[in-house]
Structure formats: structure tokens, C-alpha cells
Tab-separated table of C-alpha atoms and ligand atoms in Angstrom:
chain	number	residue	atom	x	y	z
A	114	UNK	CA	68.678	-112.677	42.971
A	115	UNK	CA	69.905	-109.952	40.712
A	116	UNK	CA	69.102	-109.754	36.989
A	117	UNK	CA	71.041	-107.253	34.917
A	118	UNK	CA	69.007	-105.230	32.435
A	119	UNK	CA	70.468	-103.648	29.320
A	120	UNK	CA	68.386	-100.869	27.760
A	121	UNK	CA	68.362	-100.957	23.945
A	122	UNK	CA	66.325	-97.833	23.134
A	123	UNK	CA	69.364	-96.003	21.766
A	124	UNK	CA	70.420	-98.865	19.461
A	125	UNK	CA	68.501	-102.046	18.681
A	126	UNK	CA	65.060	-100.759	19.590
A	127	UNK	CA	65.261	-97.736	17.291
A	128	UNK	CA	67.057	-99.839	14.663
A	129	UNK	CA	64.270	-102.411	14.684
A	130	UNK	CA	61.373	-99.927	14.744
A	131	UNK	CA	62.465	-96.779	12.926
A	132	UNK	CA	65.423	-97.852	10.764
A	133	UNK	CA	67.881	-96.144	13.172
A	134	UNK	CA	66.690	-92.662	12.259
A	135	UNK	CA	66.693	-91.153	15.760
A	136	UNK	CA	68.957	-88.093	15.929
A	137	UNK	CA	70.919	-87.279	19.068
A	138	UNK	CA	68.676	-84.276	19.714
A	139	UNK	CA	65.685	-86.623	20.112
A	140	UNK	CA	67.152	-88.405	23.132
A	141	UNK	CA	69.614	-85.889	24.549
A	142	UNK	CA	67.080	-84.718	27.129
A	143	UNK	CA	66.629	-88.164	28.711
A	144	UNK	CA	70.257	-89.304	28.934
A	145	UNK	CA	70.699	-88.235	32.532
A	146	UNK	CA	67.590	-90.155	33.608
A	147	UNK	CA	68.738	-93.199	31.644
A	148	UNK	CA	72.053	-92.992	33.470
A	149	UNK	CA	70.299	-92.891	36.848
A	150	UNK	CA	67.655	-95.568	36.276
A	151	UNK	CA	69.806	-98.487	37.440
A	152	UNK	CA	70.494	-100.223	34.153
A	153	UNK	CA	73.398	-102.643	33.839
A	154	UNK	CA	74.314	-100.994	30.530
A	155	UNK	CA	72.988	-98.748	27.772
A	156	UNK	CA	73.342	-100.149	24.278
A	157	UNK	CA	73.902	-97.138	22.053
A	158	UNK	CA	76.224	-97.973	19.150
A	159	UNK	CA	76.527	-100.502	16.338
A	160	UNK	CA	76.884	-100.839	12.578
A	161	UNK	CA	73.513	-99.333	11.729
A	162	UNK	CA	73.657	-96.452	14.226
A	163	UNK	CA	77.108	-95.542	12.935
A	164	UNK	CA	76.044	-95.742	9.284
A	165	UNK	CA	72.784	-93.877	9.853
A	166	UNK	CA	74.532	-91.010	11.685
A	167	UNK	CA	76.744	-90.364	8.659
A	168	UNK	CA	74.250	-91.219	5.933
A	169	UNK	CA	70.986	-89.694	7.117
A	170	UNK	CA	71.418	-87.668	10.264
A	171	UNK	CA	74.414	-85.487	9.436
A	172	UNK	CA	76.009	-86.512	12.724
A	173	UNK	CA	79.513	-87.649	13.467
A	174	UNK	CA	78.974	-91.037	15.183
A	175	UNK	CA	82.129	-90.559	17.269
A	176	UNK	CA	80.896	-87.220	18.501
A	177	UNK	CA	77.544	-88.798	19.358
A	178	UNK	CA	79.370	-91.350	21.494
A	179	UNK	CA	81.363	-88.646	23.283
A	180	UNK	CA	78.217	-86.630	23.925
A	181	UNK	CA	76.393	-89.636	25.396
A	182	UNK	CA	79.417	-90.431	27.562
A	183	UNK	CA	79.616	-86.845	28.799
A	184	UNK	CA	76.195	-87.305	30.424
A	185	UNK	CA	76.111	-91.040	31.150
A	186	UNK	CA	79.043	-91.392	33.485
A	187	UNK	CA	77.701	-94.112	35.781
A	188	UNK	CA	76.120	-96.671	33.480
A	189	UNK	CA	78.444	-98.537	31.112
A	190	UNK	CA	77.872	-97.855	27.422
A	191	UNK	CA	77.559	-100.886	25.189
A	192	UNK	CA	78.026	-101.511	21.496
A	193	UNK	CA	77.449	-104.316	19.037
A	194	UNK	CA	80.464	-105.038	16.860
A	195	UNK	CA	80.701	-107.542	14.012
A	196	UNK	CA	84.158	-108.838	14.929
A	197	UNK	CA	86.482	-108.742	11.941
A	198	UNK	CA	83.734	-106.931	9.960
A	199	UNK	CA	83.685	-104.161	12.605
A	200	UNK	CA	80.578	-102.268	11.434
A	201	UNK	CA	80.350	-103.414	7.849
A	202	UNK	CA	79.802	-106.387	5.623
A	203	UNK	CA	83.324	-107.521	4.758
A	204	UNK	CA	86.434	-108.482	6.652
A	205	UNK	CA	88.922	-105.767	7.542
A	206	UNK	CA	92.602	-106.246	8.264
A	207	UNK	CA	93.692	-106.495	11.892
A	208	UNK	CA	95.193	-102.994	12.079
A	209	UNK	CA	91.746	-101.518	11.400
A	210	UNK	CA	89.964	-103.821	13.844
A	211	UNK	CA	92.450	-103.016	16.615
A	212	UNK	CA	92.439	-99.273	16.076
A	213	UNK	CA	88.658	-99.217	15.851
A	214	UNK	CA	88.314	-100.935	19.235
A	215	UNK	CA	90.943	-98.641	20.755
A	216	UNK	CA	89.260	-95.486	19.456
A	217	UNK	CA	85.805	-96.670	20.518
A	218	UNK	CA	87.192	-97.307	24.017
A	219	UNK	CA	88.895	-93.907	24.116
A	220	UNK	CA	85.703	-92.173	23.047
A	221	UNK	CA	83.661	-93.782	25.807
A	222	UNK	CA	82.662	-97.349	24.946
A	223	UNK	CA	82.743	-99.780	27.879
A	224	UNK	CA	81.168	-103.083	26.839
A	225	UNK	CA	81.809	-104.598	23.411
A	226	UNK	CA	79.366	-107.304	22.341
A	227	UNK	CA	81.365	-109.060	19.669
A	228	UNK	CA	79.863	-111.481	17.157
A	229	UNK	CA	80.639	-113.255	13.933
A	230	UNK	CA	77.778	-114.096	11.595
A	231	UNK	CA	79.016	-117.689	11.245
A	232	UNK	CA	80.046	-118.078	14.898
A	233	UNK	CA	83.559	-118.622	13.542
A	234	UNK	CA	85.445	-117.347	16.568
A	235	UNK	CA	88.674	-116.863	14.607
A	236	UNK	CA	86.841	-113.792	13.329
A	237	UNK	CA	86.340	-112.274	16.775
A	238	UNK	CA	89.602	-113.175	18.519
A	239	UNK	CA	91.519	-110.026	17.505
A	240	UNK	CA	88.608	-107.848	18.558
A	241	UNK	CA	88.380	-109.587	21.952
A	242	UNK	CA	92.134	-109.293	22.433
A	243	UNK	CA	92.201	-105.563	21.693
A	244	UNK	CA	89.165	-104.765	23.857
A	245	UNK	CA	90.853	-106.548	26.759
A	246	UNK	CA	94.092	-104.683	26.112
A	247	UNK	CA	92.105	-101.442	26.373
A	248	UNK	CA	90.883	-102.593	29.797
A	249	UNK	CA	87.288	-102.814	28.588
A	250	UNK	CA	84.629	-105.524	28.799
A	251	UNK	CA	84.727	-108.067	25.958
A	252	UNK	CA	81.431	-109.905	25.609
A	253	UNK	CA	81.650	-112.909	23.300
A	254	UNK	CA	78.455	-113.372	21.371
A	255	UNK	CA	76.816	-116.437	19.856
A	256	UNK	CA	74.301	-115.994	17.042
A	257	UNK	CA	71.337	-118.215	17.759
A	258	UNK	CA	69.758	-120.169	14.982
A	259	UNK	CA	68.074	-123.514	14.456
A	260	UNK	CA	69.389	-126.174	12.082
A	261	UNK	CA	70.410	-129.837	12.187
A	262	UNK	CA	73.961	-128.785	13.142
A	263	UNK	CA	72.965	-126.239	15.808
A	264	UNK	CA	72.433	-128.505	18.782
A	265	UNK	CA	72.494	-127.568	22.459
A	266	UNK	CA	75.794	-129.479	22.781
A	267	UNK	CA	77.237	-127.359	19.993
A	268	UNK	CA	76.192	-124.141	21.733
A	269	UNK	CA	77.667	-125.324	25.020
A	270	UNK	CA	80.925	-126.093	23.190
A	271	UNK	CA	80.895	-122.564	21.749
A	272	UNK	CA	80.491	-121.104	25.240
A	273	UNK	CA	83.467	-123.130	26.464
A	274	UNK	CA	85.519	-121.913	23.535
A	275	UNK	CA	84.564	-118.294	24.237
A	276	UNK	CA	85.407	-118.675	27.894
A	277	UNK	CA	88.805	-120.115	27.023
A	278	UNK	CA	89.376	-117.086	24.779
A	279	UNK	CA	89.124	-114.892	27.869
A	280	UNK	CA	85.784	-113.150	27.349
A	281	UNK	CA	84.307	-111.268	30.318
A	282	UNK	CA	80.783	-112.470	29.553
A	283	UNK	CA	78.794	-114.316	26.905
A	284	UNK	CA	75.636	-113.265	25.069
A	285	UNK	CA	73.151	-115.422	23.219
A	286	UNK	CA	71.932	-113.271	20.358
A	287	UNK	CA	68.553	-114.339	19.040
A	288	UNK	CA	68.462	-111.688	16.343
A	289	UNK	CA	65.395	-113.156	14.624
A	290	UNK	CA	63.366	-113.587	17.796
A	291	UNK	CA	62.839	-117.269	17.010
A	292	UNK	CA	64.122	-118.748	20.272
A	293	UNK	CA	61.085	-120.150	22.080
A	294	UNK	CA	60.676	-120.064	25.862
A	295	UNK	CA	61.422	-123.790	26.065
A	296	UNK	CA	64.468	-123.571	23.815
A	297	UNK	CA	65.785	-120.623	25.833
A	298	UNK	CA	65.268	-122.492	29.094
A	299	UNK	CA	66.958	-125.668	27.867
A	300	UNK	CA	69.835	-123.757	26.311
A	301	UNK	CA	70.574	-121.525	29.296
A	302	UNK	CA	70.216	-124.471	31.679
A	303	UNK	CA	72.646	-126.561	29.635
A	304	UNK	CA	75.174	-123.712	29.550
A	305	UNK	CA	74.886	-123.139	33.294
A	306	UNK	CA	75.083	-126.883	33.993
A	307	UNK	CA	78.270	-127.008	31.939
A	308	UNK	CA	79.772	-124.775	34.606
A	309	UNK	CA	80.452	-121.777	32.418
A	310	UNK	CA	81.684	-119.203	34.928
A	311	UNK	CA	81.343	-115.900	33.085
A	312	UNK	CA	77.964	-114.099	33.209
A	313	UNK	CA	75.478	-115.051	30.508
A	314	UNK	CA	73.215	-112.555	28.686
A	315	UNK	CA	70.188	-113.138	26.510
A	316	UNK	CA	69.057	-111.021	23.582
A	317	UNK	CA	65.822	-111.550	21.696
A	318	UNK	CA	63.095	-109.655	19.844
A	319	UNK	CA	59.362	-109.472	20.435
A	320	UNK	CA	58.570	-110.149	16.747
A	321	UNK	CA	56.862	-113.504	17.252
A	322	UNK	CA	55.274	-112.503	20.552
A	323	UNK	CA	57.463	-114.977	22.476
A	324	UNK	CA	59.987	-112.390	23.642
A	325	UNK	CA	58.882	-111.778	27.257
A	326	UNK	CA	58.233	-115.488	27.866
A	327	UNK	CA	61.592	-116.394	26.381
A	328	UNK	CA	63.363	-113.892	28.617
A	329	UNK	CA	61.456	-115.041	31.699
A	330	UNK	CA	62.353	-118.684	31.067
A	331	UNK	CA	65.973	-117.689	30.385
A	332	UNK	CA	66.042	-115.956	33.781
A	333	UNK	CA	64.452	-118.990	35.462
A	334	UNK	CA	67.199	-121.119	33.938
A	335	UNK	CA	69.805	-118.847	35.471
A	336	UNK	CA	70.707	-116.245	32.861
A	337	UNK	CA	72.459	-113.221	34.399
A	338	UNK	CA	71.232	-110.451	32.142
A	339	UNK	CA	68.600	-109.626	29.529
A	340	UNK	CA	68.062	-106.916	26.923
A	341	UNK	CA	64.887	-104.816	27.101
A	342	UNK	CA	63.539	-101.641	25.519
A	343	UNK	CA	61.567	-98.956	27.338
A	344	UNK	CA	57.839	-99.671	26.828
A	345	UNK	CA	57.109	-96.797	24.453
A	346	UNK	CA	59.834	-98.103	22.131
A	347	UNK	CA	59.287	-101.824	22.797
A	348	UNK	CA	57.309	-104.660	21.285
A	349	UNK	CA	56.915	-105.685	17.672
A	350	UNK	CA	60.295	-106.093	16.025
A	351	UNK	CA	61.926	-104.375	19.038
A	352	UNK	CA	62.748	-105.907	22.447
A	353	UNK	CA	60.263	-106.837	25.204
A	354	UNK	CA	59.389	-103.862	27.423
A	355	UNK	CA	61.743	-102.962	30.259
A	356	UNK	CA	58.997	-102.118	32.773
A	357	UNK	CA	57.030	-105.297	32.022
A	358	UNK	CA	60.087	-107.469	32.550
A	359	UNK	CA	61.211	-105.585	35.667
A	360	UNK	CA	57.715	-105.801	37.202
A	361	UNK	CA	57.323	-109.493	36.410
A	362	UNK	CA	60.793	-110.420	37.595
A	363	UNK	CA	60.277	-108.466	40.798
A	364	UNK	CA	57.157	-110.504	41.638
A	365	UNK	CA	59.168	-113.677	41.173
A	366	UNK	CA	61.752	-112.388	43.629
A	367	UNK	CA	64.385	-111.135	41.206
A	368	UNK	CA	65.932	-107.721	41.583
A	369	UNK	CA	66.436	-105.750	38.381
A	370	UNK	CA	67.894	-102.822	40.286
A	371	UNK	CA	65.717	-100.504	38.205
A	372	UNK	CA	63.967	-97.420	39.536
A	373	UNK	CA	60.340	-97.716	38.352
A	374	UNK	CA	59.706	-93.956	38.668
A	375	UNK	CA	62.662	-93.239	36.428
A	376	UNK	CA	61.411	-95.825	33.936
A	377	UNK	CA	58.059	-94.026	33.848
A	378	UNK	CA	59.893	-90.770	33.127
A	379	UNK	CA	61.839	-92.418	30.296
A	380	UNK	CA	58.716	-94.020	28.818
A	381	UNK	CA	56.870	-90.681	28.872
A	382	UNK	CA	59.819	-88.937	27.262
A	383	UNK	CA	59.684	-91.198	24.207
A	384	UNK	CA	55.917	-90.787	23.619
A	385	UNK	CA	56.272	-87.670	21.418
A	386	UNK	CA	59.415	-89.076	19.779
A	387	UNK	CA	57.542	-92.192	18.789
A	388	UNK	CA	54.596	-90.094	17.592
A	389	UNK	CA	56.885	-88.026	15.380
A	390	UNK	CA	58.158	-91.154	13.613
A	391	UNK	CA	54.657	-92.577	13.355
A	392	UNK	CA	53.392	-89.329	11.806
A	393	UNK	CA	56.230	-89.048	9.291
A	394	UNK	CA	55.807	-92.663	8.235
A	395	UNK	CA	59.164	-93.954	9.507
A	396	UNK	CA	57.457	-96.112	12.110
A	397	UNK	CA	55.258	-98.434	10.146
A	398	UNK	CA	52.502	-99.731	12.457
A	399	UNK	CA	52.843	-103.194	10.908
A	400	UNK	CA	56.243	-103.716	12.612
A	401	UNK	CA	54.409	-103.477	15.925
A	402	UNK	CA	52.218	-106.490	15.272
A	403	UNK	CA	53.043	-110.083	16.111
A	404	UNK	CA	54.350	-112.128	13.219
A	405	UNK	CA	53.739	-115.775	13.879
A	406	UNK	CA	54.865	-116.494	10.293
A	407	UNK	CA	58.441	-116.231	11.483
A	408	UNK	CA	57.880	-119.277	13.675
A	409	UNK	CA	57.227	-121.224	10.513
A	410	UNK	CA	59.936	-119.768	8.274
A	411	UNK	CA	62.595	-119.202	10.966
A	412	UNK	CA	63.876	-116.128	9.168
A	413	UNK	CA	64.375	-112.681	10.723
A	414	UNK	CA	61.690	-110.066	10.119
A	415	UNK	CA	64.225	-107.704	8.527
A	416	UNK	CA	65.123	-110.355	5.996
A	417	UNK	CA	61.471	-110.831	5.060
A	418	UNK	CA	60.954	-107.108	4.450
A	419	UNK	CA	64.209	-106.991	2.472
A	420	UNK	CA	63.025	-109.800	0.191
A	421	UNK	CA	59.651	-108.144	-0.301
A	422	UNK	CA	61.398	-104.897	-1.298
A	423	UNK	CA	63.642	-106.771	-3.769
A	424	UNK	CA	60.758	-108.595	-5.373
A	425	UNK	CA	58.709	-105.398	-5.566
A	426	UNK	CA	61.565	-103.684	-7.420
A	427	UNK	CA	61.563	-106.507	-9.933
A	428	UNK	CA	57.765	-106.524	-10.212
A	429	UNK	CA	57.746	-110.118	-9.024
A	430	UNK	CA	55.987	-109.913	-5.702
A	431	UNK	CA	53.846	-112.853	-6.756
A	432	UNK	CA	56.976	-115.032	-6.360
A	433	UNK	CA	57.284	-114.244	-2.665
A	434	UNK	CA	55.989	-117.580	-1.375
A	435	UNK	CA	58.216	-119.468	-3.779
A	436	UNK	CA	61.279	-117.428	-2.766
A	437	UNK	CA	60.488	-118.027	0.881
A	438	UNK	CA	60.250	-121.756	0.268
A	439	UNK	CA	63.647	-121.618	-1.483
A	440	UNK	CA	65.470	-120.248	1.583
A	441	UNK	CA	65.884	-123.582	3.413
A	442	UNK	CA	67.480	-125.140	0.313
A	443	UNK	CA	69.978	-122.297	-0.121
A	444	UNK	CA	70.732	-122.296	3.571
A	445	UNK	CA	71.438	-126.041	3.539
A	446	UNK	CA	73.767	-125.654	0.536
A	447	UNK	CA	75.646	-122.939	2.449
A	448	UNK	CA	76.113	-125.186	5.498
A	449	UNK	CA	73.364	-123.656	7.648
A	450	UNK	CA	74.702	-120.166	8.367
A	451	UNK	CA	72.756	-118.187	10.997
A	452	UNK	CA	70.559	-115.674	9.191
A	453	UNK	CA	72.156	-112.506	10.476
A	454	UNK	CA	73.739	-109.560	8.618
A	455	UNK	CA	75.273	-109.973	6.050
A	456	UNK	CA	74.307	-113.627	5.537
A	457	UNK	CA	70.579	-113.006	5.840
A	458	UNK	CA	70.732	-110.648	2.856
A	459	UNK	CA	73.027	-112.970	0.874
A	460	UNK	CA	70.892	-116.062	1.385
A	461	UNK	CA	67.676	-114.083	0.771
A	462	UNK	CA	68.971	-112.553	-2.468
A	463	UNK	CA	70.223	-115.902	-3.767
A	464	UNK	CA	66.850	-117.520	-3.008
A	465	UNK	CA	65.115	-114.717	-4.929
A	466	UNK	CA	67.482	-115.167	-7.897
A	467	UNK	CA	67.005	-118.937	-7.953
A	468	UNK	CA	63.260	-118.484	-8.164
A	469	UNK	CA	63.247	-115.609	-10.659
A	470	UNK	CA	65.624	-117.353	-13.071
A	471	UNK	CA	63.677	-120.575	-12.746
A	472	UNK	CA	66.857	-122.536	-12.063
A	473	UNK	CA	68.950	-123.021	-8.944
A	474	UNK	CA	72.291	-121.162	-9.019
A	475	UNK	CA	72.016	-120.210	-12.688
A	476	UNK	CA	73.481	-116.991	-11.389
A	477	UNK	CA	75.590	-117.047	-8.226
A	478	UNK	CA	76.013	-113.672	-6.540
A	479	UNK	CA	79.477	-112.211	-5.983
A	480	UNK	CA	78.970	-112.398	-2.226
A	481	UNK	CA	77.920	-116.046	-2.272
A	482	UNK	CA	80.983	-116.822	-4.403
A	483	UNK	CA	83.194	-115.148	-1.809
A	484	UNK	CA	81.390	-117.119	0.881
A	485	UNK	CA	81.994	-120.386	-0.978
A	486	UNK	CA	85.681	-119.487	-1.211
A	487	UNK	CA	85.813	-119.144	2.572
A	488	UNK	CA	86.149	-115.370	2.800
A	489	UNK	CA	83.498	-115.143	5.504
A	490	UNK	CA	84.933	-117.943	7.590
A	491	UNK	CA	84.016	-121.503	8.402
A	492	UNK	CA	80.422	-122.545	7.783
A	493	UNK	CA	78.684	-124.277	10.713
A	494	UNK	CA	77.794	-127.313	8.585
A	495	UNK	CA	78.956	-128.843	5.352
A	496	UNK	CA	78.813	-126.615	2.280
A	497	UNK	CA	77.618	-128.088	-1.023
A	498	UNK	CA	80.912	-129.211	-2.616
A	499	UNK	CA	79.517	-129.072	-6.160
A	500	UNK	CA	78.847	-125.361	-5.752
A	501	UNK	CA	82.352	-124.737	-4.437
A	502	UNK	CA	83.852	-126.694	-7.348
A	503	UNK	CA	81.800	-124.691	-9.821
A	504	UNK	CA	83.210	-121.410	-8.566
A	505	UNK	CA	86.735	-122.152	-7.337
A	506	UNK	CA	89.771	-124.338	-7.842
A	507	UNK	CA	91.018	-126.163	-4.780
A	508	UNK	CA	94.146	-123.995	-4.440
A	509	UNK	CA	92.071	-120.795	-4.563
A	510	UNK	CA	90.157	-121.620	-1.400
A	511	UNK	CA	90.815	-119.751	1.837
A	512	UNK	CA	92.263	-122.272	4.279
A	513	UNK	CA	93.028	-120.271	7.427
A	514	UNK	CA	91.668	-117.055	8.899
A	515	UNK	CA	90.745	-114.796	5.982
A	516	UNK	CA	91.992	-111.609	7.647
A	517	UNK	CA	95.508	-113.102	7.735
A	518	UNK	CA	95.645	-112.529	3.976
A	519	UNK	CA	94.722	-108.841	4.249
A	520	UNK	CA	97.371	-106.102	4.187
A	521	UNK	CA	97.118	-103.294	6.758
A	522	UNK	CA	95.202	-100.333	5.304
A	523	UNK	CA	94.891	-97.688	8.008
A	524	UNK	CA	98.097	-95.676	7.420
A	525	UNK	CA	97.701	-95.914	3.666
A	526	UNK	CA	94.111	-94.662	3.794
A	527	UNK	CA	95.061	-91.874	6.181
A	528	UNK	CA	97.672	-90.625	3.704
A	529	UNK	CA	95.237	-90.854	0.809
A	530	UNK	CA	92.571	-88.892	2.659
A	531	UNK	CA	94.950	-86.097	3.630
A	532	UNK	CA	93.127	-83.022	4.925
A	533	UNK	CA	89.676	-84.516	4.374
A	534	UNK	CA	90.098	-86.563	7.546
A	535	UNK	CA	90.610	-84.485	10.661
A	536	UNK	CA	91.249	-87.384	13.017
A	537	UNK	CA	91.981	-91.087	13.133
A	538	UNK	CA	88.281	-91.487	13.902
A	539	UNK	CA	87.463	-89.857	10.549
A	540	UNK	CA	89.779	-92.302	8.795
A	541	UNK	CA	88.003	-95.218	10.479
A	542	UNK	CA	84.591	-93.842	9.477
A	543	UNK	CA	85.893	-93.658	5.916
A	544	UNK	CA	87.272	-97.204	5.959
A	545	UNK	CA	83.943	-98.518	7.263
A	546	UNK	CA	81.678	-96.492	4.929
A	547	UNK	CA	83.791	-94.823	2.206
A	548	UNK	CA	81.174	-93.079	0.032
A	549	UNK	CA	78.952	-92.110	2.920
A	550	UNK	CA	81.850	-90.765	4.991
A	551	UNK	CA	83.245	-88.809	2.054
A	552	UNK	CA	79.889	-87.094	1.517
A	553	UNK	CA	79.689	-86.381	5.228
A	554	UNK	CA	83.176	-84.790	5.209
A	555	UNK	CA	82.242	-82.619	2.203
A	556	UNK	CA	78.987	-81.492	3.799
A	557	UNK	CA	80.843	-80.690	7.014
A	558	UNK	CA	83.385	-78.633	5.103
A	559	UNK	CA	80.634	-76.747	3.301
A	560	UNK	CA	78.599	-76.144	6.428
A	561	UNK	CA	81.619	-74.687	8.173
A	562	UNK	CA	82.617	-72.450	5.287
A	563	UNK	CA	79.053	-71.152	5.198
A	564	UNK	CA	79.238	-70.414	8.895
A	565	UNK	CA	82.531	-68.599	8.400
A	566	UNK	CA	81.101	-66.489	5.555
A	567	UNK	CA	78.114	-65.686	7.662
A	568	UNK	CA	80.307	-64.529	10.528
A	569	UNK	CA	82.364	-62.338	8.208
A	570	UNK	CA	79.242	-60.745	6.763
A	571	UNK	CA	78.034	-60.136	10.268
A	572	UNK	CA	81.243	-58.372	11.132
A	573	UNK	CA	80.909	-56.133	8.095
A	574	UNK	CA	77.483	-54.941	9.232
B	144	CO	CO1	68.765	-107.573	17.973
């Protein structure tokens, strides 16, 4: 039996281990081998990779995509896209979502893993529709979480809904790495028993140490594909190791289609890369350890480190345990949203505020207010009505799909940007990350004028 393996080293693995700081030049030399190793797909793009290219690496993310595609012609390229939020933290109007998908497809993207933080599929339908129109693979994604309203039946229902929306495949995204081997087995089995026809993929993290077991049980239950990271960039907050999974699955009679010699080459290639980030402090050895705490708190590792950073800034690190204990209460009031970007940050920050101010919701953040209004979509469970009433009048609440209330912005922004944007891709970068993109455009301008001056001086010699 065949099991499809997606390699995450270019996206989630480096995002989870080294805050997405890997420049193109660090992996350029291994792209051809990656393309020939037999992977089902190469995950290489997403919100953080896009942002980091512009913000820290002085790279045009679109150009990075084209450069990867120029070498990787056989293996489909894959991205993670936040549905109506595309790469950011708020909802964009449909014109932006559609053009973004179209441009990503034109520049080389093949598989779009599309999710909504609340699993409100109204927020991914336009994205799915456009990806299909572009003739590309639309993978509907379900964010996995545990709560009284997140039952196996509910997840099966979600899969049916996704299938009826015309997705080419479905992914279970366990972004916090909290899905246990048993839960994964039961969930995948239930989905398969429900006769869902499209291929099913499973994504998890090694954070709690359960990762490889969870993936193995998911495969035993009939999952079609899993996400792994090459061993030298695996483990800890990253994915389970590709070679380990391929070796294990092979012994059980599954065929990963992977070339073990090529995998060895890829693993060796990343040894000095990893060392560089370890030496410069970007790779903190603590992310490589196993955090069993997460089993207890059920919150993603990234959210924990975010809360610690917040509390440190406010010289209130001693309140950490209290803030952690506050999360379940806030999450219940919000109707049990999955703790994934941006909700993980919103819930975490509100919990910190509640504890620091010594009173629940004395101060309600702008984002939580917008959430209570319905700007993020439909909550999985019931939201605390008292909180809604405190912030909004009944007629102010968002009733339908929030993006329906948003005016198109692409053409307007393009006009405003004028010469600063050299392509529609530039305009999209700007819409997604305005300040960061603007700085990037200015730096690009400057760099080029310096090059021109240099050439002129040269000529004068
Ligand atoms: Co992930």
C-alpha cells in the first residue's frame, strides 16, 4: 500500500524550529535532490515564509517560489493558506483572495492546503473555488482541537461538508501536536468508515513526542498521506523525521515511494545549515526537547512561548501559571475556537490581561471584540452572550459571511501604490503586509540605484 509523504523542511519545519529564517541560498543546492527523492509534495510557502522573506531575508517571496519551481519540476509544490485571511490575520475581500490564488498558481504553486482558524468553511469556499478554476489541487483542511464540541462525529461531518464543496483532498491539521495515537486512529478510521472518497492527509508536530506514533496509527487507520521533515530538521516542535517514518512504514509493508539514498543526501545537506542556526542562536535547543506539558494544557508550543514573551515584557513572568490556567475559561467563553493563528494569540493575550488586571474582561482586546461581533466567522460552540452584549448591539453583529461586507481593494491599492509596485504580485504583497512590503520596495529601489551608480562609476574608470 502506498503512503504519500509531504516534506515540510522548506516551510513548517523551518518555521517551527528557526522562526522561518532560512534564506533561499541555504536550500538552493538541495532542491534538485528534493525533487528527485519521490515525495508526494514539497511544502514551501505559507503566511510566515512569505512574511519572513519580506521582513527579514530581503527576498521577494514570489521570486522565491519561481526559483523553487524552476528546479522542482516533477514534485508538486504545496502551500498553506488561511482561506479568506490568505497569509494574514484578518479577512480580505474576495477580489484579493481570488487574485492571490491565481497569482500563486501562475508562479508555480500546485497544491493549496486551505484552512480557516474556526473551521468555518464559508471562509474557505472562495479560495477553494478559485484554486479549482486555476486547475490546481484544493486541499480542504480541518484544524484539530479538543473540546466538548469537537467530537469525532463533528469532524466526520466537516469532512462530508468539505467533500461536497469539491475539494481534491482533505487534511487534518494538528498544529499543536496534541492528537494522540489513539485519537488519530479513531478519527481517521471514523472518516474512512464514513466513506469519504477523497484522499486524507495528516499533519502533526513532534512537540509532545507522540508525533511518529500518531502518524503510524493514522496510517494503520487508512490515512493516505502524512507530513514529515528530513531528520536533520525534524523532531521537537517540527515534524517527525521523514527517514524514520519511511523506514518504519516500509517494514509494515507500506510503500512511501522515497529513495533512501536521496534522503541521506538531503539530511547531510542540512547538517551545516542547522549548525549555522544553532550557532547564531536562532535554533534554541529547548525547542528540540519533548514537552509533555502540552498534553496537560492542550495549547500549541508557539502559543506558550508567545505568552512567556508577553509576560516577560510586562515583568510579570511569575503570573505564567495563573495565565495558563485562565486559557480554558477564555476559550470556553469564545465557544471553543481551535488554538491556531490568529486565535491562539488572541486567546493567549486575553488570558494574560485577565490575570494581570485581576479581573476577567476588565479590558477586552480589539481583536476579541471583533471576534465577538462575528468578524472571524462562526465559533464552533456557543459564545458567552453576556460578553457579546457588553460589546455590541444586536443589529451590529455580523450575520452572514464577513467577507461579503468587504469592498474590493485590489485595483484601488494598485492605483495608490503607483510605481512602487512593479507587478500585481507586488500589490498583493503590499495588501498582505503593508509596512513590511513598503520597506522591502524601498530597499529594493535603493539597492538597484546603488548598483546603477556603481556600474556608471565603473564605466568612468
Ligand atoms: Co504545522
